mmCIF file of C-alpha atoms in Angstrom:
data_model
loop_
_atom_site.group_PDB
_atom_site.id
_atom_site.type_symbol
_atom_site.label_atom_id
_atom_site.label_comp_id
_atom_site.label_asym_id
_atom_site.label_seq_id
_atom_site.Cartn_x
_atom_site.Cartn_y
_atom_site.Cartn_z
ATOM 1 C CA MET A 1221 -10.208 88.777 -9.503
ATOM 2 C CA SER A 1222 -8.888 85.239 -9.422
ATOM 3 C CA GLU A 1223 -6.945 84.176 -6.342
ATOM 4 C CA VAL A 1224 -3.244 83.528 -6.854
ATOM 5 C CA SER A 1225 -2.301 80.010 -5.836
ATOM 6 C CA THR A 1226 0.130 79.695 -2.957
ATOM 7 C CA SER A 1227 1.462 76.327 -4.030
ATOM 8 C CA ARG A 1228 5.145 76.202 -4.819
ATOM 9 C CA ARG A 1229 4.464 74.793 -8.271
ATOM 10 C CA GLU A 1230 2.104 77.613 -9.184
ATOM 11 C CA VAL A 1231 4.436 80.246 -7.774
ATOM 12 C CA MET A 1232 7.309 78.824 -9.783
ATOM 13 C CA ARG A 1233 5.111 78.873 -12.858
ATOM 14 C CA ALA A 1234 4.285 82.528 -12.209
ATOM 15 C CA LEU A 1235 7.979 83.359 -12.140
ATOM 16 C CA THR A 1236 8.340 82.392 -15.817
ATOM 17 C CA VAL A 1237 11.968 81.622 -15.103
ATOM 18 C CA ILE A 1238 13.631 80.107 -18.138
ATOM 19 C CA PRO A 1239 17.390 80.749 -18.289
ATOM 20 C CA SER A 1240 17.426 80.670 -22.075
ATOM 21 C CA ILE A 1241 14.735 83.341 -22.192
ATOM 22 C CA ILE A 1242 16.729 85.537 -19.831
ATOM 23 C CA ALA A 1243 19.822 85.143 -21.964
ATOM 24 C CA THR A 1244 17.892 85.667 -25.196
ATOM 25 C CA THR A 1245 16.243 88.818 -23.871
ATOM 26 C CA ALA A 1246 19.580 90.319 -22.861
ATOM 27 C CA ALA A 1247 21.208 89.345 -26.161
ATOM 28 C CA ALA A 1248 18.342 90.778 -28.191
ATOM 29 C CA SER A 1249 18.536 94.085 -26.373
ATOM 30 C CA ALA A 1250 22.255 94.370 -27.034
ATOM 31 C CA ALA A 1251 21.936 93.341 -30.693
ATOM 32 C CA THR A 1252 19.166 95.794 -31.475
ATOM 33 C CA GLY A 1253 20.560 98.667 -29.466
ATOM 34 C CA LEU A 1254 17.542 98.741 -27.194
ATOM 35 C CA SER A 1255 19.517 98.741 -23.970
ATOM 36 C CA CYS A 1256 18.626 102.416 -23.508
ATOM 37 C CA ILE A 1257 14.942 101.528 -23.143
ATOM 38 C CA PRO A 1258 13.886 101.623 -19.448
ATOM 39 C CA ALA A 1259 13.995 98.152 -17.913
ATOM 40 C CA ALA A 1260 10.767 96.463 -16.946
ATOM 41 C CA SER A 1261 11.873 96.880 -13.335
ATOM 42 C CA LYS A 1262 11.196 100.627 -13.799
ATOM 43 C CA ASP A 1263 7.648 100.018 -14.997
ATOM 44 C CA PRO A 1264 5.195 102.107 -12.906
ATOM 45 C CA ALA A 1265 2.936 99.075 -12.481
ATOM 46 C CA TRP A 1266 5.817 97.049 -11.035
ATOM 47 C CA LEU A 1267 6.971 99.888 -8.799
ATOM 48 C CA ALA A 1268 3.401 100.314 -7.541
ATOM 49 C CA LEU A 1269 3.342 96.650 -6.533
ATOM 50 C CA LEU A 1270 6.604 97.106 -4.627
ATOM 51 C CA ASP A 1271 5.210 100.175 -2.860
ATOM 52 C CA ASP A 1272 2.062 98.261 -1.928
ATOM 53 C CA GLU A 1273 4.144 95.463 -0.423
ATOM 54 C CA ARG A 1274 6.345 97.869 1.534
ATOM 55 C CA ARG A 1275 3.310 99.622 2.990
ATOM 56 C CA ALA A 1276 1.653 96.313 3.795
ATOM 57 C CA ALA A 1277 4.852 95.104 5.469
ATOM 58 C CA ALA A 1278 5.010 98.222 7.653
ATOM 59 C CA VAL A 1279 1.376 97.837 8.720
ATOM 60 C CA ALA A 1280 1.848 94.119 9.419
ATOM 61 C CA SER A 1281 4.974 94.802 11.463
ATOM 62 C CA GLN A 1282 3.184 97.415 13.559
ATOM 63 C CA ALA A 1283 0.202 95.107 14.059
ATOM 64 C CA ALA A 1284 2.498 92.250 15.068
ATOM 65 C CA GLY A 1285 4.163 94.474 17.644
ATOM 66 C CA ALA A 1286 0.811 95.487 19.108
ATOM 67 C CA ALA A 1287 -0.345 91.864 19.228
ATOM 68 C CA ASP A 1288 2.882 90.764 20.921
ATOM 69 C CA GLU A 1289 2.581 93.541 23.497
ATOM 70 C CA ALA A 1290 -1.052 92.687 24.256
ATOM 71 C CA PHE A 1291 -0.255 89.000 24.627
ATOM 72 C CA GLY A 1292 2.724 89.806 26.834
ATOM 73 C CA HIS A 1293 0.530 91.779 29.262
ATOM 74 C CA PHE A 1294 -2.089 89.024 29.158
ATOM 75 C CA ALA A 1295 0.453 86.271 29.790
ATOM 76 C CA LYS A 1296 1.975 88.123 32.741
ATOM 77 C CA ALA A 1297 -1.412 88.756 34.349
ATOM 78 C CA ARG A 1298 -2.565 85.184 33.770
ATOM 79 C CA ALA A 1299 0.651 83.752 35.194
ATOM 80 C CA SER A 1300 0.093 85.794 38.348
ATOM 81 C CA PHE A 1301 -3.492 84.550 38.594
ATOM 82 C CA MET A 1302 -2.487 80.951 37.926
ATOM 83 C CA GLU A 1303 0.064 81.071 40.715
ATOM 84 C CA GLY A 1304 -2.726 81.726 43.217
ATOM 85 C CA TRP A 1305 -5.052 79.310 41.433
ATOM 86 C CA GLN A 1306 -2.501 76.498 41.636
ATOM 87 C CA ALA A 1307 -1.803 77.217 45.292
ATOM 88 C CA GLU A 1308 -5.509 76.914 46.095
ATOM 89 C CA TRP A 1309 -5.765 73.706 44.090
ATOM 90 C CA ASP A 1310 -2.771 72.134 45.814
ATOM 91 C CA ASP A 1311 -4.091 73.184 49.210
ATOM 92 C CA LYS A 1312 -7.599 71.761 48.813
ATOM 93 C CA PHE A 1313 -7.610 68.974 46.233
ATOM 94 C CA GLY A 1314 -7.592 65.564 47.881
ATOM 95 C CA ARG A 1315 -8.454 67.074 51.271
ATOM 96 C CA PRO A 1316 -12.221 66.787 51.786
ATOM 97 C CA HIS A 1317 -11.851 67.575 55.478
ATOM 98 C CA LYS A 1318 -11.022 71.182 54.543
ATOM 99 C CA PHE A 1319 -14.427 71.562 52.938
ATOM 100 C CA ILE A 1320 -16.159 69.954 55.899
ATOM 101 C CA ASP A 1321 -14.349 72.276 58.290
ATOM 102 C CA ALA A 1322 -15.333 75.268 56.142
ATOM 103 C CA ARG A 1323 -19.062 74.605 56.500
ATOM 104 C CA PRO A 1324 -21.146 76.947 58.698
ATOM 105 C CA THR A 1325 -20.826 76.248 62.403
ATOM 106 C CA HIS A 1326 -24.569 75.711 62.843
ATOM 107 C CA GLU A 1327 -24.323 72.547 60.710
ATOM 108 C CA GLU A 1328 -23.583 69.415 62.708
ATOM 109 C CA GLY A 1329 -23.083 65.705 62.264
ATOM 110 C CA ASP A 1330 -24.006 64.069 58.988
ATOM 111 C CA GLU A 1331 -25.462 67.298 57.631
ATOM 112 C CA ARG A 1332 -22.116 69.025 57.949
ATOM 113 C CA VAL A 1333 -20.155 66.073 56.525
ATOM 114 C CA ASN A 1334 -22.480 65.547 53.566
ATOM 115 C CA ALA A 1335 -22.483 69.238 52.683
ATOM 116 C CA GLY A 1336 -18.697 69.357 52.926
ATOM 117 C CA ILE A 1337 -18.323 66.320 50.672
ATOM 118 C CA ALA A 1338 -20.685 67.925 48.144
ATOM 119 C CA ASP A 1339 -18.520 71.055 48.174
ATOM 120 C CA TYR A 1340 -15.422 68.928 47.678
ATOM 121 C CA ASN A 1341 -16.935 67.088 44.711
ATOM 122 C CA ALA A 1342 -17.890 70.410 43.118
ATOM 123 C CA PHE A 1343 -14.428 71.866 43.696
ATOM 124 C CA PRO A 1344 -12.755 70.696 40.420
ATOM 125 C CA THR A 1345 -15.571 72.082 38.262
ATOM 126 C CA MET A 1346 -15.606 75.333 40.205
ATOM 127 C CA MET A 1347 -11.858 75.752 39.808
ATOM 128 C CA LYS A 1348 -12.007 75.007 36.086
ATOM 129 C CA GLU A 1349 -14.748 77.601 35.599
ATOM 130 C CA LYS A 1350 -12.804 80.116 37.661
ATOM 131 C CA ARG A 1351 -9.725 79.572 35.512
ATOM 132 C CA ASN A 1352 -11.609 79.800 32.224
ATOM 133 C CA GLN A 1353 -13.609 82.875 33.220
ATOM 134 C CA THR A 1354 -10.529 84.721 34.442
ATOM 135 C CA THR A 1355 -8.604 83.791 31.303
ATOM 136 C CA ALA A 1356 -11.436 85.111 29.125
ATOM 137 C CA ALA A 1357 -11.670 88.301 31.178
ATOM 138 C CA LEU A 1358 -7.929 88.933 30.877
ATOM 139 C CA ASN A 1359 -8.082 88.215 27.156
ATOM 140 C CA THR A 1360 -10.737 90.906 26.805
ATOM 141 C CA GLN A 1361 -8.995 93.329 29.156
ATOM 142 C CA TYR A 1362 -5.759 93.306 27.177
ATOM 143 C CA GLY A 1363 -7.356 92.990 23.727
ATOM 144 C CA VAL A 1364 -5.554 89.792 22.797
ATOM 145 C CA GLN A 1365 -8.139 88.559 20.307
ATOM 146 C CA GLU A 1366 -8.694 91.988 18.765
ATOM 147 C CA THR A 1367 -5.001 92.690 18.194
ATOM 148 C CA GLU A 1368 -4.498 89.163 16.879
ATOM 149 C CA GLU A 1369 -7.303 89.671 14.359
ATOM 150 C CA VAL A 1370 -5.820 92.998 13.252
ATOM 151 C CA TRP A 1371 -2.429 91.351 12.779
ATOM 152 C CA SER A 1372 -3.966 88.415 10.898
ATOM 153 C CA ALA A 1373 -5.739 90.775 8.489
ATOM 154 C CA ALA A 1374 -2.565 92.823 8.000
ATOM 155 C CA HIS A 1375 -0.562 89.652 7.412
ATOM 156 C CA ASP A 1376 -3.074 88.429 4.831
ATOM 157 C CA THR A 1377 -2.883 91.798 3.087
ATOM 158 C CA ARG A 1378 0.892 91.579 2.935
ATOM 159 C CA MET A 1379 0.782 88.013 1.629
ATOM 160 C CA GLY A 1380 -1.632 89.215 -1.042
ATOM 161 C CA ALA A 1381 0.817 91.959 -2.004
ATOM 162 C CA ILE A 1382 3.639 89.421 -2.193
ATOM 163 C CA LYS A 1383 1.547 87.092 -4.357
ATOM 164 C CA ALA A 1384 0.757 90.005 -6.670
ATOM 165 C CA ILE A 1385 4.482 90.691 -7.043
ATOM 166 C CA ILE A 1386 5.239 87.048 -7.770
ATOM 167 C CA ALA A 1387 2.384 86.857 -10.291
ATOM 168 C CA TYR A 1388 3.551 89.986 -12.151
ATOM 169 C CA PRO A 1389 4.312 88.840 -15.722
ATOM 170 C CA SER A 1390 7.864 89.716 -16.689
ATOM 171 C CA ARG A 1391 11.041 88.180 -18.094
ATOM 172 C CA ASP A 1392 13.220 90.959 -16.713
ATOM 173 C CA PRO A 1393 16.092 89.360 -14.724
ATOM 174 C CA ASP A 1394 15.878 91.994 -11.965
ATOM 175 C CA ILE A 1395 12.192 91.339 -11.481
ATOM 176 C CA ILE A 1396 12.687 87.587 -11.543
ATOM 177 C CA ALA A 1397 15.465 87.916 -8.969
ATOM 178 C CA HIS A 1398 13.212 90.005 -6.725
ATOM 179 C CA LYS A 1399 10.444 87.430 -7.028
ATOM 180 C CA LEU A 1400 12.831 84.624 -6.160
ATOM 181 C CA GLY A 1401 14.070 86.527 -3.123
ATOM 182 C CA LEU A 1402 10.517 86.966 -1.840
ATOM 183 C CA LEU A 1403 9.670 83.360 -2.615
ATOM 184 C CA ILE A 1404 12.666 82.086 -0.653
ATOM 185 C CA GLU A 1405 12.080 84.468 2.262
ATOM 186 C CA HIS A 1406 8.390 83.760 2.734
ATOM 187 C CA PHE A 1407 7.850 80.263 1.331
ATOM 188 C CA GLY A 1408 11.252 78.672 1.900
ATOM 189 C CA ASP A 1409 13.492 76.617 -0.354
ATOM 190 C CA GLU A 1410 13.077 73.094 0.958
ATOM 191 C CA GLU A 1411 14.246 71.489 -2.270
ATOM 192 C CA GLY A 1412 17.280 73.763 -2.442
ATOM 193 C CA ASP A 1413 16.877 74.712 -6.100
ATOM 194 C CA LEU A 1414 15.789 78.343 -5.769
ATOM 195 C CA LYS A 1415 18.873 79.853 -4.145
ATOM 196 C CA PRO A 1416 21.232 78.529 -6.865
ATOM 197 C CA LEU A 1417 18.838 79.916 -9.476
ATOM 198 C CA LEU A 1418 18.820 83.298 -7.731
ATOM 199 C CA THR A 1419 22.620 83.253 -7.615
ATOM 200 C CA SER A 1420 22.790 82.455 -11.325
ATOM 201 C CA ILE A 1421 20.694 85.548 -12.057
ATOM 202 C CA THR A 1422 22.280 88.036 -9.664
ATOM 203 C CA GLY A 1423 25.817 86.664 -9.721
ATOM 204 C CA GLU A 1424 25.889 86.973 -5.927
ATOM 205 C CA ALA A 1425 26.187 84.033 -3.566
#
């Protein structure tokens, strides 16, 4: 199965939006008395795509909530840890005498001073490792990476469902309007030409 391009140009091409075609299709239906034929928007294949997107959206929303909750717990725990970490850093950094004083009492003279200075020089690396190890442990404890990966997969699935909707071949105005709505919602309308087009189809501002 070929991948649907996410570029705006390709998405617009997939919409097959040509106002004259829309008008011609409507006029032809009225002229031939075919207005009683079910619209393309009632096509089971189209409705199945909509159902797929709705299900994917629900799963993605649930996964996003779980990821947000996990990160919230992680952030709170890390902030508490970092408060103590920062206090220790502020108390000891730039104060080598604290490390000298902390050496065992049996050490004296140059031995004590040199060992204390060595401890002081190792302090920044030790603190960095302590911070990184605790951050990694909290990440694992609260499942931040796992829930993020689940959300990412669910999001990709939903984007795939949206792309399938946009790529659905149809000239039905209702379907085109739905595609435009999704396109604007998820890909934006930086050039400002999609919303007026959607309004021209739906008649709603």
